[in-house]
Coordinates of N, CA and C in Angstrom, one line a residue:
X143 N -12.0 -3.2 26.0 CA -10.6 -2.9 25.7 C -10.2 -3.6 24.4
X144 N -9.7 -2.8 23.4 CA -9.3 -3.3 22.1 C -7.8 -3.6 22.2
X145 N -7.5 -4.7 21.5 CA -6.1 -5.1 21.4 C -5.6 -5.0 20.0
X146 N -4.4 -4.4 19.8 CA -3.9 -4.2 18.5 C -2.8 -5.3 18.3
X147 N -2.9 -6.1 17.2 CA -1.9 -7.1 16.9 C -1.2 -6.7 15.7
X148 N 0.1 -6.5 15.8 CA 1.0 -6.1 14.7 C 1.7 -7.3 14.2
X149 N 1.6 -7.5 12.9 CA 2.2 -8.7 12.2 C 3.6 -8.2 11.7
X150 N 4.6 -8.6 12.3 CA 5.9 -8.0 12.0 C 6.6 -8.7 10.8
X151 N 7.2 -7.9 10.0 CA 8.0 -8.5 8.9 C 9.4 -7.8 9.0
X152 N 10.4 -8.5 8.6 CA 11.8 -7.9 8.7 C 11.9 -6.8 7.7
X153 N 12.7 -5.8 8.1 CA 13.0 -4.7 7.3 C 14.2 -4.9 6.4
X154 N 14.0 -4.6 5.1 CA 15.0 -4.9 4.1 C 15.7 -3.6 3.8
X155 N 17.0 -3.5 4.1 CA 17.8 -2.3 3.8 C 18.8 -2.6 2.7
X156 N 18.8 -1.9 1.7 CA 19.7 -2.0 0.6 C 20.6 -0.9 0.5
X157 N 21.9 -1.2 0.5 CA 22.9 -0.1 0.5 C 23.7 -0.3 -0.8
X158 N 23.7 0.8 -1.6 CA 24.4 0.8 -2.9 C 25.7 1.6 -2.7
X159 N 26.9 1.0 -3.1 CA 28.1 1.7 -3.0 C 28.7 1.9 -4.4
X160 N 29.0 3.2 -4.7 CA 29.5 3.5 -6.0 C 31.0 3.8 -5.9
X161 N 31.8 3.1 -6.7 CA 33.2 3.3 -6.6 C 33.7 3.8 -8.0
X162 N 34.4 4.9 -8.0 CA 34.9 5.5 -9.2 C 36.4 5.8 -9.0
X163 N 37.2 5.5 -10.1 CA 38.6 5.8 -10.0 C 38.9 7.2 -10.5
X164 N 40.0 7.7 -9.9 CA 40.5 9.0 -10.4 C 39.6 10.2 -9.9
X165 N 39.9 11.3 -10.5 CA 39.1 12.5 -10.1 C 38.2 13.0 -11.2
X166 N 38.0 12.2 -12.2 CA 37.1 12.6 -13.4 C 35.7 12.2 -13.2
X167 N 35.3 11.7 -12.0 CA 33.9 11.2 -11.8 C 32.9 12.3 -12.1
X168 N 33.1 13.5 -11.7 CA 32.1 14.6 -11.9 C 31.9 14.9 -13.4
X169 N 33.0 14.7 -14.1 CA 32.9 15.0 -15.6 C 32.3 13.9 -16.4
X170 N 32.2 12.7 -15.8 CA 31.6 11.6 -16.6 C 30.1 11.8 -16.8
X171 N 29.6 11.4 -17.9 CA 28.2 11.4 -18.2 C 27.5 10.3 -17.4
X172 N 26.3 10.6 -16.8 CA 25.5 9.6 -16.1 C 25.2 8.4 -16.9
X173 N 25.2 7.3 -16.3 CA 24.8 6.1 -17.1 C 23.4 6.1 -17.5
X174 N 23.1 5.7 -18.7 CA 21.7 5.7 -19.2 C 20.8 4.9 -18.2
X175 N 19.6 5.4 -18.0 CA 18.6 4.8 -17.2 C 18.2 3.5 -17.8
X176 N 17.9 2.5 -16.9 CA 17.4 1.2 -17.3 C 15.9 1.1 -17.2
X177 N 15.2 1.2 -18.3 CA 13.7 1.2 -18.2 C 13.2 0.0 -17.5
X178 N 13.8 -1.1 -17.7 CA 13.3 -2.4 -17.0 C 13.3 -2.2 -15.5
X179 N 14.3 -1.6 -15.0 CA 14.3 -1.4 -13.5 C 13.2 -0.5 -13.0
X180 N 12.9 0.6 -13.7 CA 11.8 1.5 -13.3 C 10.5 0.7 -13.5
X181 N 10.3 0.0 -14.5 CA 9.0 -0.8 -14.7 C 8.9 -1.8 -13.6
X182 N 10.0 -2.5 -13.3 CA 10.0 -3.5 -12.2 C 9.6 -2.9 -10.9
X183 N 10.2 -1.7 -10.6 CA 9.9 -1.0 -9.3 C 8.4 -0.7 -9.2
X184 N 7.8 -0.2 -10.3 CA 6.4 0.2 -10.3 C 5.5 -1.0 -10.0
X185 N 5.9 -2.1 -10.7 CA 5.1 -3.4 -10.5 C 5.3 -3.9 -9.1
X186 N 6.5 -3.8 -8.5 CA 6.7 -4.2 -7.1 C 5.7 -3.4 -6.2
X187 N 5.6 -2.1 -6.4 CA 4.6 -1.4 -5.6 C 3.2 -1.8 -5.7
X188 N 2.8 -2.2 -6.9 CA 1.5 -2.7 -7.2 C 1.2 -4.0 -6.4
X189 N 2.2 -4.9 -6.4 CA 2.1 -6.2 -5.7 C 2.1 -6.0 -4.2
X190 N 2.9 -5.0 -3.7 CA 2.8 -4.7 -2.2 C 1.4 -4.2 -1.9
X191 N 0.9 -3.4 -2.7 CA -0.5 -2.9 -2.5 C -1.5 -4.0 -2.5
X192 N -1.3 -5.0 -3.3 CA -2.2 -6.1 -3.3 C -2.2 -6.9 -2.0
X193 N -1.0 -7.2 -1.5 CA -0.9 -7.9 -0.2 C -1.5 -7.1 0.9
X194 N -1.3 -5.7 0.9 CA -1.9 -4.9 1.9 C -3.4 -4.9 1.8
X195 N -4.0 -5.0 0.6 CA -5.4 -5.1 0.5 C -5.9 -6.4 1.1
X196 N -5.2 -7.5 0.9 CA -5.6 -8.8 1.5 C -5.6 -8.7 3.1
X197 N -4.6 -8.0 3.6 CA -4.5 -7.8 5.1 C -5.7 -7.0 5.6
X198 N -6.1 -6.0 4.8 CA -7.2 -5.1 5.2 C -8.5 -5.9 5.2
X199 N -8.7 -6.8 4.2 CA -9.9 -7.6 4.2 C -9.9 -8.6 5.4
X200 N -8.8 -9.2 5.7 CA -8.7 -10.0 6.9 C -9.0 -9.2 8.2
X201 N -8.5 -8.0 8.3 CA -8.8 -7.2 9.5 C -10.2 -6.9 9.6
X202 N -10.8 -6.6 8.4 CA -12.3 -6.2 8.4 C -13.1 -7.4 8.9
X203 N -12.8 -8.6 8.4 CA -13.6 -9.7 8.8 C -13.4 -10.0 10.3
X204 N -12.1 -9.9 10.7 CA -11.8 -10.2 12.1 C -12.5 -9.2 13.1
X205 N -12.6 -7.9 12.7 CA -13.2 -6.9 13.6 C -14.7 -7.2 13.8
X206 N -15.3 -7.8 12.8 CA -16.7 -8.1 12.9 C -16.9 -9.3 13.9
X207 N -16.1 -10.3 13.8 CA -16.2 -11.5 14.7 C -15.7 -11.2 16.1
X208 N -14.5 -10.6 16.2 CA -13.9 -10.3 17.5 C -13.5 -8.8 17.5
X209 N -14.4 -7.9 18.0 CA -14.1 -6.5 17.9 C -12.9 -6.1 18.9
X210 N -12.7 -7.0 19.9 CA -11.6 -6.7 20.8 C -10.2 -6.7 20.2
X211 N -10.1 -7.3 19.0 CA -8.8 -7.5 18.4 C -8.7 -6.7 17.1
X212 N -7.7 -5.8 17.0 CA -7.5 -5.1 15.7 C -6.2 -5.6 15.1
X213 N -6.4 -6.2 13.9 CA -5.3 -6.7 13.1 C -4.7 -5.7 12.2
X214 N -3.4 -5.6 12.2 CA -2.7 -4.8 11.2 C -1.5 -5.5 10.7
X215 N -1.1 -5.3 9.5 CA 0.1 -6.0 8.9 C 1.1 -5.0 8.5
X216 N 2.4 -5.5 8.5 CA 3.5 -4.8 7.9 C 3.5 -4.9 6.4
X217 N 4.4 -4.2 5.8 CA 4.4 -4.2 4.3 C 5.1 -5.5 3.8
X218 N 4.6 -6.0 2.7 CA 5.2 -7.2 2.1 C 6.5 -6.9 1.5
X219 N 7.4 -7.9 1.4 CA 8.7 -7.8 0.8 C 8.5 -8.3 -0.7
X220 N 8.8 -7.5 -1.6 CA 8.6 -7.8 -3.0 C 9.9 -7.5 -3.8
X221 N 10.4 -8.5 -4.5 CA 11.7 -8.3 -5.3 C 11.4 -8.8 -6.7
X222 N 11.7 -8.0 -7.7 CA 11.4 -8.3 -9.1 C 12.7 -8.3 -9.9
X223 N 12.7 -9.0 -11.0 CA 13.9 -9.0 -11.9 C 13.4 -9.3 -13.3
X224 N 14.1 -8.7 -14.3 CA 13.9 -8.9 -15.7 C 14.9 -10.0 -16.1
X225 N 14.4 -11.1 -16.7 CA 15.2 -12.2 -17.1 C 15.2 -12.2 -18.6
X226 N 16.4 -12.1 -19.2 CA 16.5 -12.1 -20.7 C 16.1 -13.4 -21.2
X227 N 15.2 -13.4 -22.2 CA 14.7 -14.6 -22.8 C 13.5 -15.3 -22.1
X228 N 13.2 -14.7 -20.9 CA 12.1 -15.3 -20.2 C 10.9 -14.3 -19.9
X229 N 11.3 -13.2 -19.4 CA 10.3 -12.2 -19.0 C 10.6 -11.6 -17.7
X230 N 9.6 -11.5 -16.8 CA 9.7 -10.9 -15.5 C 9.4 -11.9 -14.4
X231 N 10.1 -11.9 -13.3 CA 9.9 -12.8 -12.2 C 9.8 -11.9 -10.9
X232 N 8.8 -12.2 -10.1 CA 8.6 -11.4 -8.9 C 8.4 -12.4 -7.7
X233 N 9.2 -12.2 -6.7 CA 9.1 -12.9 -5.4 C 8.4 -12.1 -4.4
X234 N 7.3 -12.6 -3.9 CA 6.4 -11.8 -2.9 C 6.4 -12.6 -1.6
X235 N 6.8 -11.9 -0.6 CA 6.8 -12.5 0.8 C 5.8 -11.7 1.6
X236 N 4.7 -12.3 1.9 CA 3.6 -11.6 2.7 C 3.9 -11.8 4.2
X237 N 3.5 -10.8 5.0 CA 3.7 -10.9 6.5 C 3.0 -12.1 7.0
X238 N 3.7 -12.8 7.9 CA 3.1 -14.0 8.6 C 2.1 -13.5 9.6
X239 N 1.1 -14.4 9.9 CA 0.1 -14.0 10.9 C 0.0 -15.0 12.1
X240 N 1.1 -15.7 12.3 CA 1.0 -16.7 13.4 C 0.7 -16.0 14.8
X241 N 1.3 -14.8 15.0 CA 1.0 -14.1 16.3 C -0.4 -13.7 16.4
X242 N -1.0 -13.3 15.3 CA -2.4 -12.9 15.3 C -3.3 -14.2 15.6
X243 N -3.0 -15.3 15.1 CA -3.8 -16.5 15.4 C -3.7 -16.9 16.9
X244 N -2.5 -16.7 17.5 CA -2.4 -17.0 18.9 C -3.3 -16.1 19.7
X245 N -3.3 -14.8 19.4 CA -4.1 -13.8 20.2 C -5.6 -14.1 19.9
X246 N -5.9 -14.5 18.7 CA -7.3 -14.8 18.3 C -7.8 -16.0 19.2
X247 N -7.0 -17.0 19.3 CA -7.4 -18.2 20.1 C -7.5 -17.8 21.6
X248 N -6.6 -16.9 22.1 CA -6.7 -16.5 23.5 C -8.0 -15.7 23.7
X249 N -8.4 -14.8 22.8 CA -9.6 -14.1 23.0 C -10.8 -15.0 23.0
X250 N -10.8 -16.0 22.1 CA -12.0 -16.9 22.0 C -12.1 -17.7 23.3
X251 N -10.9 -18.2 23.8 CA -10.9 -18.9 25.1 C -11.5 -18.1 26.2
X252 N -11.1 -16.8 26.3 CA -11.6 -15.9 27.3 C -13.1 -15.7 27.2
X253 N -13.6 -15.7 26.0 CA -15.1 -15.5 25.8 C -15.9 -16.7 26.2
X254 N -15.3 -17.8 26.3 CA -16.0 -19.0 26.7 C -16.3 -19.0 28.2
X255 N -15.7 -18.2 29.0 CA -15.9 -18.1 30.4 C -16.7 -16.8 30.7
X256 N -17.7 -16.9 31.6 CA -18.5 -15.8 32.0 C -17.7 -14.8 32.9
X257 N -18.1 -13.6 33.2 CA -17.4 -12.7 34.1 C -17.3 -13.3 35.4
X258 N -16.2 -12.9 36.2 CA -15.9 -13.6 37.5 C -16.5 -12.8 38.6
X259 N -17.7 -12.2 38.4 CA -18.4 -11.5 39.5 C -19.3 -12.5 40.3
X260 N -19.8 -12.1 41.4 CA -20.6 -13.0 42.2 C -22.0 -13.2 41.6
X261 N -22.5 -12.2 40.9 CA -23.8 -12.3 40.2 C -23.6 -12.0 38.8
X262 N -23.9 -13.0 37.9 CA -23.7 -12.8 36.5 C -25.0 -13.3 35.8
X263 N -25.1 -12.8 34.5 CA -26.2 -13.3 33.6 C -27.5 -13.2 34.3
X264 N -27.9 -12.0 34.6 CA -29.3 -11.7 35.1 C -29.6 -12.5 36.4
X265 N -28.6 -12.4 37.3 CA -28.9 -13.0 38.6 C -28.3 -14.4 38.9
X266 N -27.7 -15.0 37.9 CA -27.1 -16.3 38.2 C -25.9 -16.1 39.2
X267 N -25.9 -16.9 40.3 CA -24.9 -16.7 41.3 C -23.8 -17.6 41.2
X268 N -22.7 -17.3 41.9 CA -21.5 -18.1 41.8 C -21.7 -19.4 42.5
X269 N -21.0 -20.4 42.0 CA -21.1 -21.8 42.7 C -20.4 -21.8 44.0
X270 N -20.5 -22.8 44.8 CA -19.9 -22.9 46.1 C -18.4 -22.8 46.0
X271 N -17.8 -22.1 47.0 CA -16.4 -21.8 47.0 C -16.0 -20.6 46.2
X272 N -17.0 -19.9 45.7 CA -16.7 -18.6 45.0 C -16.4 -18.8 43.5
X273 N -16.3 -20.0 43.0 CA -16.0 -20.2 41.5 C -17.3 -20.0 40.8
X274 N -17.3 -19.4 39.7 CA -18.5 -19.2 38.9 C -18.7 -20.4 38.0
X275 N -19.8 -21.0 38.1 CA -20.1 -22.1 37.3 C -20.3 -21.7 35.8
X276 N -19.8 -22.6 34.9 CA -20.0 -22.3 33.4 C -21.5 -22.1 33.1
X277 N -21.7 -21.2 32.2 CA -23.1 -20.9 31.8 C -23.5 -21.8 30.7
X278 N -24.4 -22.7 30.9 CA -24.8 -23.6 29.8 C -25.5 -22.9 28.6
X279 N -25.9 -21.7 28.8 CA -26.6 -21.0 27.7 C -25.6 -20.1 26.9
X280 N -24.3 -20.1 27.4 CA -23.3 -19.3 26.8 C -22.8 -20.0 25.6
X281 N -22.7 -19.3 24.4 CA -22.2 -19.9 23.2 C -21.0 -19.0 22.7
X282 N -19.9 -19.7 22.5 CA -18.7 -18.9 22.0 C -19.0 -18.4 20.6
X283 N -18.4 -17.2 20.3 CA -18.7 -16.7 19.0 C -18.1 -17.5 17.9
X284 N -18.8 -17.6 16.8 CA -18.3 -18.4 15.6 C -17.0 -17.8 15.1
X285 N -16.0 -18.6 15.0 CA -14.7 -18.2 14.5 C -14.5 -18.5 13.1
X286 N -13.3 -18.2 12.6 CA -12.9 -18.6 11.2 C -11.4 -18.9 11.2
X287 N -11.0 -19.5 10.1 CA -9.6 -19.9 9.9 C -8.9 -18.7 9.4
X288 N -8.2 -17.9 10.2 CA -7.6 -16.7 9.8 C -6.5 -17.0 8.8
X289 N -5.8 -18.1 9.0 CA -4.7 -18.4 8.0 C -5.2 -18.7 6.6
X290 N -6.3 -19.5 6.6 CA -6.9 -19.8 5.3 C -7.5 -18.6 4.6
X291 N -8.1 -17.7 5.5 CA -8.7 -16.5 4.9 C -7.7 -15.6 4.3
X292 N -6.6 -15.4 5.1 CA -5.5 -14.6 4.6 C -4.9 -15.1 3.3
X293 N -4.7 -16.4 3.2 CA -4.2 -17.0 2.0 C -5.1 -16.8 0.8
X294 N -6.4 -16.9 1.1 CA -7.4 -16.7 0.0 C -7.4 -15.3 -0.5
X295 N -7.4 -14.3 0.5 CA -7.5 -12.9 0.1 C -6.2 -12.5 -0.7
X296 N -5.0 -13.1 -0.2 CA -3.8 -12.7 -0.9 C -3.7 -13.3 -2.3
X297 N -4.2 -14.5 -2.4 CA -4.2 -15.1 -3.8 C -5.1 -14.3 -4.7
X298 N -6.3 -13.9 -4.3 CA -7.2 -13.2 -5.1 C -6.6 -11.8 -5.5
X299 N -6.0 -11.2 -4.5 CA -5.4 -9.8 -4.8 C -4.3 -9.9 -5.8
X300 N -3.5 -11.0 -5.7 CA -2.3 -11.1 -6.6 C -2.8 -11.4 -8.0
X301 N -3.9 -12.2 -8.1 CA -4.4 -12.5 -9.4 C -4.9 -11.3 -10.1
X302 N -5.6 -10.4 -9.3 CA -6.1 -9.1 -9.9 C -4.9 -8.2 -10.3
X303 N -3.9 -8.2 -9.4 CA -2.7 -7.3 -9.7 C -2.0 -7.8 -10.9
X304 N -1.9 -9.1 -11.0 CA -1.2 -9.7 -12.2 C -1.7 -9.2 -13.5
X305 N -3.1 -9.1 -13.6 CA -3.7 -8.6 -14.8 C -3.7 -7.1 -14.9
X306 N -4.2 -6.5 -13.8 CA -4.5 -5.0 -13.9 C -3.3 -4.2 -14.0
X307 N -2.2 -4.6 -13.4 CA -1.0 -3.7 -13.4 C 0.1 -4.2 -14.4
X308 N -0.2 -5.2 -15.2 CA 0.8 -5.8 -16.0 C 1.2 -4.9 -17.2
X309 N 0.3 -3.9 -17.6 CA 0.6 -3.1 -18.7 C 1.9 -2.3 -18.6
X310 N 2.4 -2.2 -17.4 CA 3.6 -1.4 -17.2 C 4.9 -2.2 -17.6
X311 N 4.7 -3.5 -17.7 CA 5.8 -4.4 -18.1 C 5.9 -4.7 -19.6
X312 N 7.0 -4.4 -20.2 CA 7.1 -4.7 -21.7 C 7.4 -6.2 -21.9
X313 N 6.3 -6.9 -22.1 CA 6.5 -8.4 -22.3 C 6.2 -8.7 -23.8
X314 N 7.1 -9.5 -24.3 CA 6.9 -10.0 -25.7 C 5.9 -11.1 -25.6
X315 N 5.4 -11.5 -26.8 CA 4.3 -12.5 -26.9 C 4.7 -13.8 -26.3
X316 N 6.0 -14.2 -26.5 CA 6.5 -15.5 -26.0 C 7.1 -15.4 -24.6
X317 N 7.2 -14.2 -24.0 CA 7.8 -14.1 -22.7 C 6.7 -14.3 -21.7
X318 N 7.1 -14.4 -20.4 CA 6.2 -14.8 -19.3 C 6.4 -13.8 -18.1
X319 N 5.3 -13.7 -17.4 CA 5.3 -13.0 -16.1 C 4.9 -14.0 -15.0
X320 N 5.8 -14.1 -14.0 CA 5.6 -15.0 -13.0 C 5.7 -14.3 -11.6
X321 N 4.8 -14.7 -10.7 CA 4.7 -14.2 -9.4 C 4.8 -15.4 -8.5
X322 N 5.8 -15.5 -7.6 CA 5.9 -16.5 -6.6 C 5.7 -15.9 -5.2
X323 N 4.6 -16.4 -4.5 CA 4.2 -15.8 -3.3 C 4.3 -16.8 -2.1
X324 N 4.8 -16.3 -1.0 CA 4.9 -17.1 0.2 C 4.9 -16.2 1.4
X325 N 5.0 -16.8 2.6 CA 5.2 -16.0 3.8 C 6.6 -15.5 3.9
X326 N 6.8 -14.6 4.9 CA 8.2 -14.1 5.1 C 9.1 -15.3 5.4
X327 N 10.3 -15.3 4.8 CA 11.3 -16.3 5.1 C 11.8 -16.1 6.5
X328 N 11.6 -17.1 7.3 CA 12.1 -17.1 8.7 C 13.5 -17.6 8.8
X329 N 14.4 -16.9 9.6 CA 15.8 -17.4 9.8 C 15.8 -18.7 10.4
X330 N 16.5 -19.7 9.9 CA 16.6 -21.0 10.4 C 18.0 -21.6 10.1
X331 N 18.6 -22.2 11.1 CA 20.0 -22.7 10.8 C 20.0 -23.8 9.8
X332 N 18.9 -24.5 9.6 CA 18.8 -25.6 8.7 C 18.0 -25.3 7.5
X333 N 18.6 -24.9 6.3 CA 17.8 -24.5 5.2 C 17.0 -25.6 4.6
X334 N 17.4 -26.9 4.8 CA 16.5 -28.0 4.3 C 15.2 -28.0 5.1
X335 N 15.3 -27.8 6.3 CA 14.1 -27.8 7.2 C 13.1 -26.6 6.7
X336 N 13.7 -25.5 6.5 CA 12.9 -24.3 6.1 C 12.2 -24.6 4.7
X337 N 13.0 -25.2 3.8 CA 12.4 -25.5 2.5 C 11.3 -26.5 2.5
X338 N 11.5 -27.6 3.4 CA 10.5 -28.6 3.4 C 9.2 -28.2 4.1
X339 N 9.2 -27.0 4.8 CA 8.1 -26.5 5.5 C 7.5 -25.3 4.8
X340 N 7.9 -25.0 3.6 CA 7.4 -23.8 2.9 C 6.7 -24.2 1.6
X341 N 5.7 -23.5 1.3 CA 4.9 -23.8 0.1 C 4.7 -22.4 -0.6
X342 N 5.2 -22.3 -1.8 CA 4.9 -21.0 -2.5 C 3.8 -21.2 -3.5
X343 N 3.0 -20.1 -3.6 CA 2.0 -20.0 -4.7 C 2.7 -19.4 -5.9
X344 N 2.6 -20.1 -7.1 CA 3.3 -19.6 -8.3 C 2.3 -19.3 -9.3
X345 N 2.2 -18.1 -9.8 CA 1.3 -17.7 -10.9 C 2.1 -17.3 -12.1
X346 N 1.7 -17.8 -13.3 CA 2.5 -17.5 -14.5 C 1.5 -17.3 -15.6
X347 N 1.8 -16.3 -16.4 CA 1.0 -16.1 -17.6 C 1.9 -15.6 -18.8
X348 N 1.5 -16.0 -20.0 CA 2.3 -15.6 -21.2 C 2.0 -14.2 -21.6
X349 N 3.0 -13.5 -22.2 CA 2.8 -12.2 -22.7 C 1.7 -12.1 -23.7
X350 N 1.5 -13.1 -24.6 CA 0.5 -13.1 -25.6 C -0.9 -13.1 -25.0
X351 N -1.1 -13.8 -23.9 CA -2.4 -13.8 -23.2 C -2.7 -12.5 -22.6
X352 N -1.7 -11.8 -22.0 CA -1.9 -10.5 -21.5 C -2.3 -9.5 -22.6
X353 N -1.6 -9.6 -23.7 CA -1.9 -8.7 -24.9 C -3.3 -8.9 -25.4
X354 N -3.7 -10.2 -25.5 CA -5.1 -10.5 -25.9 C -6.1 -9.9 -24.9
X355 N -5.9 -10.0 -23.6 CA -6.8 -9.5 -22.7 C -6.9 -8.0 -22.8
X356 N -5.8 -7.3 -22.9 CA -5.8 -5.8 -23.0 C -6.4 -5.4 -24.3
X357 N -6.4 -6.2 -25.3 CA -7.0 -5.8 -26.6 C -8.5 -6.2 -26.7
X358 N -9.0 -6.8 -25.6 CA -10.4 -7.2 -25.6 C -10.7 -8.5 -26.2
X359 N -9.7 -9.3 -26.6 CA -9.9 -10.6 -27.2 C -10.2 -11.6 -26.2
X360 N -10.0 -11.3 -24.9 CA -10.3 -12.3 -23.8 C -11.1 -11.5 -22.7
X361 N -12.0 -12.1 -22.1 CA -12.7 -11.6 -21.0 C -11.8 -11.7 -19.8
X362 N -12.1 -11.0 -18.7 CA -11.3 -11.1 -17.5 C -11.2 -12.6 -17.0
X363 N -12.4 -13.2 -17.0 CA -12.4 -14.6 -16.5 C -11.6 -15.5 -17.4
X364 N -11.7 -15.3 -18.7 CA -10.9 -16.1 -19.7 C -9.4 -15.8 -19.5
X365 N -9.0 -14.6 -19.2 CA -7.6 -14.3 -19.0 C -7.1 -15.0 -17.7
X366 N -8.0 -15.0 -16.7 CA -7.6 -15.7 -15.4 C -7.4 -17.2 -15.7
X367 N -8.2 -17.8 -16.6 CA -8.1 -19.2 -16.9 C -6.8 -19.5 -17.6
X368 N -6.2 -18.5 -18.2 CA -4.9 -18.7 -18.9 C -3.7 -18.6 -17.9
X369 N -4.0 -18.2 -16.6 CA -2.9 -18.2 -15.6 C -2.6 -19.6 -15.1
X370 N -1.4 -20.0 -15.2 CA -1.0 -21.3 -14.7 C -0.6 -21.1 -13.3
X371 N -1.3 -21.9 -12.4 CA -1.2 -21.8 -11.0 C -0.6 -23.1 -10.4
X372 N 0.4 -23.0 -9.6 CA 1.1 -24.1 -9.0 C 1.6 -23.8 -7.7
X373 N 2.0 -24.8 -6.9 CA 2.6 -24.7 -5.6 C 3.7 -25.6 -5.4
X374 N 4.7 -25.2 -4.7 CA 5.8 -26.0 -4.3 C 6.5 -25.6 -3.0

């Protein structure tokens, strides 16, 4: 029996209200489109795809180790903004996997015990009183740190997306592109507690370095070395 574990993320609903005075609204010319908003939206989709790819890699590894569990993830929350004089900033919130880790541990614990039949493992009988004695030859399947693996895959996917999809953003040589990534913000009545228990991965690169990479002046590895990585 396979179990499906859904990693839930809150749904973001944005409502835009337009207010216009008088009756001349239909006659007014539409406001000119903001190219930065369209470019930001496209890059947001690329970052969501990167986090989704990380979740797929985690699910693939998990299915090999524990086929009974199927891991799926919700869509990441990504918000971007163009900052005058700085460049672009994107906040990425990846779905949390705490529920998946709990199920993972439960499945591993169940695997440590043999079936509860009277005769198991090629004729080994139950112990006195009907309880099945632990099998000394039984070895629990090798596990892995799902949280560490998910963090690793997400970081790698965001590094690739930072370079591969950056051409859509008009960055000046002295401007910067920054991605701050963390888990989904959980509601908590004490914001200080939430802040003290959160750590964001922050990736920043200068527009000049991205230009050099796209022009072939830097290899991919050299461009990655120009990315400033930090956590807070």
